[in-house]
Amino acid sequence: MNNSTGTVDFKVGEETYQTWYKIVGDLKSGKRPLVTLHGGPGMSHIYMISHTEICALYGIPVIFYDQLGIGNSTHLRHKPAEFWTPELFMDELDNLLAQLGVESDFDLLGHSWGGMLAADYVSQRQPPGLHRLVISSSPPSNPLWEESMRGYLEGFPVEFKEMLLKHEKEGTFESPEYRAAIQVFLNKHTCQTVPWPEELVASFDSVEEDPTVSNAMLGPAQFNTTGSLRTWSVIDRLHRISCPTLVTNGPEEGAQDYVVAPFIEKIPKVKWVRFAKSHIAFFEDREYYFKAIGDFLRVD
């Protein structure tokens, strides 16, 4: 497989930043490329890198990139919270597609926050070059996600739940007790492949190294969004997603069945695939996951 990396200029107002990308496969192969959107917001692409399997199995070129503010792209720690909006990341995606020359023929896959961004982008901008969309373990609204995650917390012992919420209320996010408890929760409802794969650890570490984007859009708490995505929802625009769309989820994650239901009910050309575990099926159920994605992308 061919591998190439680089950066493209991304102009915002009078300033120019760099978006870092990685291409696995050959964009001139005649096969439509798959562009991937990582989660977060503010988490690097590294945990998504197993999607190179799409190229290995099916010959489909795969494009990864680090969204602005994280990973190998320009970091902007001094920017105010209001700078970081879904529209900024939609502009960055449009710019990347154009700079790489794929804007007229591409597929799009977003995981977690990446799927939220993808749904927002497609429903608002309806890019004419997009053929197929994959929304992987993503909610159509942040309040639904938060309700789901808080609901899972009820399944833990009362003292565990009260301890976590007390730390969040008091802002003691660096407490070893809080951090250890959050890891217990995430091992159940984010990734059940324990110990976590190195790529996933690296992407979580990238948030700690520079939490600018994450803090602005989500906030530091796991169960109480205080950032700009607090009331985010795309539910009222889902009917505008006209391309064939695959929605995937698991039964023990934030994007559980009732959370993704609006996608299934409102997107006209939708297919739903449910995996067995939680939030990151490409670690937890790798073979089935990549077969499902590949089968969907190769229909035409």
CSV table of C-alpha atoms in Angstrom, one decimal:
chain,number,residue,atom,x,y,z
A,1,MET,CA,0.0,0.0,0.0
A,2,ASN,CA,1.2,3.5,-0.8
A,3,ASN,CA,1.5,5.9,2.1
A,4,SER,CA,1.9,9.6,1.9
A,5,THR,CA,1.6,12.5,4.4
A,6,GLY,CA,1.5,16.2,4.1
A,7,THR,CA,-0.2,19.4,5.0
A,8,VAL,CA,-2.6,21.8,3.3
A,9,ASP,CA,-3.0,25.4,4.0
A,10,PHE,CA,-6.3,26.3,5.7
A,11,LYS,CA,-7.2,30.0,5.8
A,12,VAL,CA,-9.5,31.4,8.5
A,13,GLY,CA,-10.0,35.1,8.2
A,14,GLU,CA,-6.6,36.6,7.8
A,15,GLU,CA,-4.7,33.7,9.3
A,16,THR,CA,-3.4,30.6,7.6
A,17,TYR,CA,-3.1,27.3,9.4
A,18,GLN,CA,-2.0,23.8,8.4
A,19,THR,CA,-4.2,20.7,8.3
A,20,TRP,CA,-2.1,17.5,8.4
A,21,TYR,CA,-3.2,14.5,6.4
A,22,LYS,CA,-2.2,10.9,5.6
A,23,ILE,CA,-3.3,9.0,2.5
A,24,VAL,CA,-3.1,5.2,2.4
A,25,GLY,CA,-3.5,3.9,-1.1
A,26,ASP,CA,-3.5,5.6,-4.5
A,27,LEU,CA,-5.9,8.4,-5.2
A,28,LYS,CA,-5.4,7.8,-8.9
A,29,SER,CA,-6.4,4.1,-8.6
A,30,GLY,CA,-9.9,4.7,-10.0
A,31,LYS,CA,-11.5,3.7,-6.7
A,32,ARG,CA,-13.4,6.3,-4.8
A,33,PRO,CA,-11.5,7.4,-1.6
A,34,LEU,CA,-12.9,7.2,1.9
A,35,VAL,CA,-12.3,10.3,4.0
A,36,THR,CA,-12.3,9.6,7.8
A,37,LEU,CA,-13.3,12.0,10.5
A,38,HIS,CA,-11.9,11.2,14.0
A,39,GLY,CA,-13.7,11.7,17.3
A,40,GLY,CA,-13.2,14.1,20.1
A,41,PRO,CA,-13.6,16.9,19.5
A,42,GLY,CA,-9.9,17.4,20.1
A,43,MET,CA,-8.7,13.8,19.8
A,44,SER,CA,-6.0,12.9,17.2
A,45,HIS,CA,-6.6,10.6,14.3
A,46,ILE,CA,-4.3,7.9,15.6
A,47,TYR,CA,-6.9,5.6,17.0
A,48,MET,CA,-8.6,5.5,13.6
A,49,ILE,CA,-5.5,4.2,11.8
A,50,SER,CA,-6.8,0.6,11.7
A,51,HIS,CA,-9.1,1.9,8.9
A,52,THR,CA,-6.2,1.2,6.6
A,53,GLU,CA,-7.8,-2.2,6.6
A,54,ILE,CA,-10.3,-0.8,4.1
A,55,CYS,CA,-7.5,-0.2,1.7
A,56,ALA,CA,-5.8,-3.6,2.4
A,57,LEU,CA,-9.0,-5.6,1.9
A,58,TYR,CA,-10.8,-3.7,-0.9
A,59,GLY,CA,-8.2,-1.4,-2.5
A,60,ILE,CA,-10.1,1.7,-1.4
A,61,PRO,CA,-7.8,4.7,-0.7
A,62,VAL,CA,-8.3,6.0,2.8
A,63,ILE,CA,-7.6,9.6,3.9
A,64,PHE,CA,-7.0,10.4,7.5
A,65,TYR,CA,-6.4,13.9,8.9
A,66,ASP,CA,-6.0,15.7,12.2
A,67,GLN,CA,-8.6,18.3,12.7
A,68,LEU,CA,-7.4,21.8,13.5
A,69,GLY,CA,-6.1,22.2,17.0
A,70,ILE,CA,-4.9,18.7,17.6
A,71,GLY,CA,-2.3,16.1,16.6
A,72,ASN,CA,0.0,17.1,13.7
A,73,SER,CA,-2.2,20.0,12.6
A,74,THR,CA,-1.8,23.6,13.9
A,75,HIS,CA,-2.4,24.0,17.6
A,76,LEU,CA,-4.1,27.2,18.7
A,77,ARG,CA,-4.1,27.2,22.5
A,78,HIS,CA,-4.7,31.0,22.6
A,79,LYS,CA,-8.0,30.9,20.7
A,80,PRO,CA,-11.1,31.7,22.6
A,81,ALA,CA,-13.8,29.1,23.1
A,82,GLU,CA,-16.1,30.7,20.5
A,83,PHE,CA,-13.5,30.1,17.7
A,84,TRP,CA,-14.2,26.4,17.9
A,85,THR,CA,-17.4,25.6,16.1
A,86,PRO,CA,-18.8,22.8,13.9
A,87,GLU,CA,-18.8,25.3,11.0
A,88,LEU,CA,-15.0,25.8,11.4
A,89,PHE,CA,-14.5,22.0,11.0
A,90,MET,CA,-16.9,21.9,8.1
A,91,ASP,CA,-14.8,24.6,6.4
A,92,GLU,CA,-11.6,22.7,7.1
A,93,LEU,CA,-13.1,19.5,5.6
A,94,ASP,CA,-14.3,21.4,2.5
A,95,ASN,CA,-10.8,22.9,2.1
A,96,LEU,CA,-9.1,19.5,2.5
A,97,LEU,CA,-11.3,17.8,-0.1
A,98,ALA,CA,-10.6,20.6,-2.6
A,99,GLN,CA,-6.8,20.7,-1.9
A,100,LEU,CA,-6.5,16.9,-2.3
A,101,GLY,CA,-8.7,17.1,-5.5
A,102,VAL,CA,-11.3,14.6,-4.3
A,103,GLU,CA,-14.3,16.9,-3.7
A,104,SER,CA,-16.1,15.7,-6.8
A,105,ASP,CA,-16.0,11.9,-5.8
A,106,PHE,CA,-15.6,10.7,-2.2
A,107,ASP,CA,-17.2,8.7,0.6
A,108,LEU,CA,-17.2,9.9,4.2
A,109,LEU,CA,-16.9,8.0,7.5
A,110,GLY,CA,-17.1,9.7,10.9
A,111,HIS,CA,-16.7,8.0,14.2
A,112,SER,CA,-18.2,9.5,17.5
A,113,TRP,CA,-17.7,13.3,17.2
A,114,GLY,CA,-16.6,12.6,13.6
A,115,GLY,CA,-20.0,11.2,12.9
A,116,MET,CA,-21.7,14.2,14.5
A,117,LEU,CA,-19.6,16.5,12.3
A,118,ALA,CA,-20.3,14.4,9.2
A,119,ALA,CA,-24.1,14.4,9.8
A,120,ASP,CA,-24.0,18.2,10.4
A,121,TYR,CA,-21.9,18.7,7.3
A,122,VAL,CA,-23.9,16.6,5.0
A,123,SER,CA,-27.3,17.8,6.2
A,124,GLN,CA,-26.3,21.5,5.9
A,125,ARG,CA,-24.0,21.6,2.9
A,126,GLN,CA,-25.1,18.5,0.9
A,127,PRO,CA,-21.8,18.1,-0.9
A,128,PRO,CA,-22.5,17.0,-4.5
A,129,GLY,CA,-19.4,14.8,-4.7
A,130,LEU,CA,-20.3,12.7,-1.7
A,131,HIS,CA,-21.6,9.2,-2.6
A,132,ARG,CA,-21.9,7.3,0.6
A,133,LEU,CA,-21.9,8.3,4.3
A,134,VAL,CA,-21.0,6.1,7.4
A,135,ILE,CA,-22.0,7.4,10.8
A,136,SER,CA,-20.2,5.2,13.3
A,137,SER,CA,-21.2,5.2,17.0
A,138,SER,CA,-22.4,8.8,16.9
A,139,PRO,CA,-25.4,10.6,18.4
A,140,PRO,CA,-27.7,12.9,16.5
A,141,SER,CA,-27.8,15.2,19.5
A,142,ASN,CA,-25.5,15.9,22.4
A,143,PRO,CA,-28.3,15.9,25.0
A,144,LEU,CA,-29.3,12.4,23.9
A,145,TRP,CA,-25.6,11.2,24.3
A,146,GLU,CA,-25.3,12.8,27.8
A,147,GLU,CA,-28.6,11.3,28.9
A,148,SER,CA,-27.4,7.9,27.7
A,149,MET,CA,-24.1,8.1,29.5
A,150,ARG,CA,-25.7,9.2,32.7
A,151,GLY,CA,-28.1,6.4,32.4
A,152,TYR,CA,-25.2,3.9,32.3
A,153,LEU,CA,-23.8,5.5,35.5
A,154,GLU,CA,-27.0,4.3,37.2
A,155,GLY,CA,-25.8,0.7,36.6
A,156,PHE,CA,-22.8,1.2,38.9
A,157,PRO,CA,-22.9,1.1,42.7
A,158,VAL,CA,-24.4,4.3,44.3
A,159,GLU,CA,-21.2,5.2,46.0
A,160,PHE,CA,-19.3,5.0,42.7
A,161,LYS,CA,-21.8,7.2,41.0
A,162,GLU,CA,-21.9,9.8,43.8
A,163,MET,CA,-18.1,9.9,44.0
A,164,LEU,CA,-17.8,10.6,40.2
A,165,LEU,CA,-20.5,13.3,40.2
A,166,LYS,CA,-19.0,14.9,43.3
A,167,HIS,CA,-15.6,15.2,41.6
A,168,GLU,CA,-17.3,16.7,38.5
A,169,LYS,CA,-19.2,19.2,40.5
A,170,GLU,CA,-16.1,20.3,42.4
A,171,GLY,CA,-13.9,20.3,39.3
A,172,THR,CA,-11.4,17.9,40.8
A,173,PHE,CA,-10.7,16.2,37.4
A,174,GLU,CA,-7.1,15.4,38.2
A,175,SER,CA,-7.9,13.4,41.3
A,176,PRO,CA,-6.4,9.9,41.0
A,177,GLU,CA,-9.7,8.6,42.4
A,178,TYR,CA,-11.7,10.3,39.7
A,179,ARG,CA,-9.3,9.3,36.9
A,180,ALA,CA,-9.3,5.6,38.0
A,181,ALA,CA,-13.1,5.6,38.2
A,182,ILE,CA,-13.5,7.2,34.8
A,183,GLN,CA,-11.3,4.5,33.3
A,184,VAL,CA,-13.5,1.8,34.9
A,185,PHE,CA,-16.5,3.4,33.3
A,186,LEU,CA,-14.9,3.8,29.9
A,187,ASN,CA,-13.7,0.2,29.9
A,188,LYS,CA,-17.4,-0.8,30.0
A,189,HIS,CA,-19.0,1.9,27.8
A,190,THR,CA,-16.2,3.2,25.4
A,191,CYS,CA,-13.8,0.3,24.6
A,192,GLN,CA,-14.1,-3.2,26.1
A,193,THR,CA,-10.8,-4.3,24.6
A,194,VAL,CA,-8.7,-4.2,27.8
A,195,PRO,CA,-6.0,-3.2,28.0
A,196,TRP,CA,-6.7,-0.5,25.5
A,197,PRO,CA,-4.9,-0.7,22.2
A,198,GLU,CA,-1.9,1.6,22.0
A,199,GLU,CA,-3.5,3.8,19.3
A,200,LEU,CA,-6.5,4.5,21.5
A,201,VAL,CA,-4.3,5.4,24.5
A,202,ALA,CA,-2.3,7.7,22.2
A,203,SER,CA,-5.4,9.5,21.0
A,204,PHE,CA,-6.7,10.0,24.6
A,205,ASP,CA,-3.2,11.3,25.5
A,206,SER,CA,-3.4,13.8,22.7
A,207,VAL,CA,-6.4,15.4,24.5
A,208,GLU,CA,-4.5,15.7,27.7
A,209,GLU,CA,-1.5,17.2,25.9
A,210,ASP,CA,-3.7,20.0,24.4
A,211,PRO,CA,-7.3,20.1,25.7
A,212,THR,CA,-8.1,23.4,24.0
A,213,VAL,CA,-10.6,22.0,21.6
A,214,SER,CA,-12.1,19.5,23.9
A,215,ASN,CA,-12.6,22.0,26.7
A,216,ALA,CA,-14.1,24.6,24.4
A,217,MET,CA,-16.6,22.3,22.8
A,218,LEU,CA,-17.4,19.7,25.5
A,219,GLY,CA,-15.8,20.8,28.8
A,220,PRO,CA,-13.7,18.7,31.2
A,221,ALA,CA,-16.6,16.6,32.7
A,222,GLN,CA,-17.7,13.2,31.4
A,223,PHE,CA,-21.3,13.5,32.4
A,224,ASN,CA,-22.1,17.2,32.1
A,225,THR,CA,-21.3,19.1,28.9
A,226,THR,CA,-20.4,22.7,29.6
A,227,GLY,CA,-18.9,23.6,26.2
A,228,SER,CA,-20.5,24.8,22.9
A,229,LEU,CA,-21.8,21.4,22.0
A,230,ARG,CA,-24.1,21.3,25.1
A,231,THR,CA,-27.3,21.8,23.1
A,232,TRP,CA,-26.0,20.6,19.7
A,233,SER,CA,-28.5,18.6,17.6
A,234,VAL,CA,-28.9,17.7,13.9
A,235,ILE,CA,-32.2,15.9,14.3
A,236,ASP,CA,-34.3,18.5,12.6
A,237,ARG,CA,-32.0,18.4,9.5
A,238,LEU,CA,-31.5,14.6,9.1
A,239,HIS,CA,-34.1,14.3,6.3
A,240,ARG,CA,-31.8,16.4,4.1
A,241,ILE,CA,-29.1,13.7,4.1
A,242,SER,CA,-30.0,12.3,0.6
A,243,CYS,CA,-27.0,9.9,0.0
A,244,PRO,CA,-27.0,6.2,1.1
A,245,THR,CA,-26.0,6.2,4.7
A,246,LEU,CA,-24.8,3.4,7.0
A,247,VAL,CA,-25.4,3.9,10.8
A,248,THR,CA,-23.5,1.6,13.2
A,249,ASN,CA,-23.6,1.3,17.0
A,250,GLY,CA,-23.3,-1.1,19.9
A,251,PRO,CA,-25.7,-1.9,22.8
A,252,GLU,CA,-23.4,-0.7,25.6
A,253,GLU,CA,-22.2,2.7,24.4
A,254,GLY,CA,-23.4,6.3,24.4
A,255,ALA,CA,-24.9,5.9,21.0
A,256,GLN,CA,-27.1,3.0,22.0
A,257,ASP,CA,-30.2,2.1,20.1
A,258,TYR,CA,-32.6,4.8,21.3
A,259,VAL,CA,-29.9,7.4,20.7
A,260,VAL,CA,-29.3,6.5,17.1
A,261,ALA,CA,-33.1,6.0,16.4
A,262,PRO,CA,-33.5,9.5,14.8
A,263,PHE,CA,-30.9,8.6,12.2
A,264,ILE,CA,-32.8,5.4,11.3
A,265,GLU,CA,-36.1,7.1,11.3
A,266,LYS,CA,-35.3,10.3,9.4
A,267,ILE,CA,-32.5,9.6,6.9
A,268,PRO,CA,-34.2,8.4,3.7
A,269,LYS,CA,-31.7,5.9,2.4
A,270,VAL,CA,-30.4,4.4,5.6
A,271,LYS,CA,-28.9,1.0,6.6
A,272,TRP,CA,-28.3,0.1,10.3
A,273,VAL,CA,-25.7,-2.4,11.5
A,274,ARG,CA,-25.5,-3.2,15.2
A,275,PHE,CA,-22.3,-4.6,16.7
A,276,ALA,CA,-22.0,-6.6,19.8
A,277,LYS,CA,-20.2,-4.4,22.4
A,278,SER,CA,-19.6,-0.7,22.9
A,279,HIS,CA,-18.3,2.4,21.3
A,280,ILE,CA,-15.3,1.3,19.2
A,281,ALA,CA,-16.2,-1.7,17.1
A,282,PHE,CA,-13.1,-1.5,15.0
A,283,PHE,CA,-11.2,-2.7,18.1
A,284,GLU,CA,-13.9,-4.8,19.7
A,285,ASP,CA,-15.4,-6.5,16.7
A,286,ARG,CA,-12.8,-5.8,14.0
A,287,GLU,CA,-13.5,-8.4,11.3
A,288,TYR,CA,-17.3,-7.9,11.3
A,289,TYR,CA,-16.8,-4.1,11.4
A,290,PHE,CA,-14.6,-3.8,8.4
A,291,LYS,CA,-16.7,-6.3,6.4
A,292,ALA,CA,-19.8,-4.3,7.1
A,293,ILE,CA,-18.1,-1.0,6.1
A,294,GLY,CA,-16.5,-2.6,3.0
A,295,ASP,CA,-19.8,-4.2,1.8
A,296,PHE,CA,-21.6,-0.9,2.1
A,297,LEU,CA,-18.9,1.1,0.3
A,298,ARG,CA,-18.6,-1.3,-2.6
A,299,VAL,CA,-22.3,-1.5,-3.5
A,300,ASP,CA,-21.7,0.7,-6.6
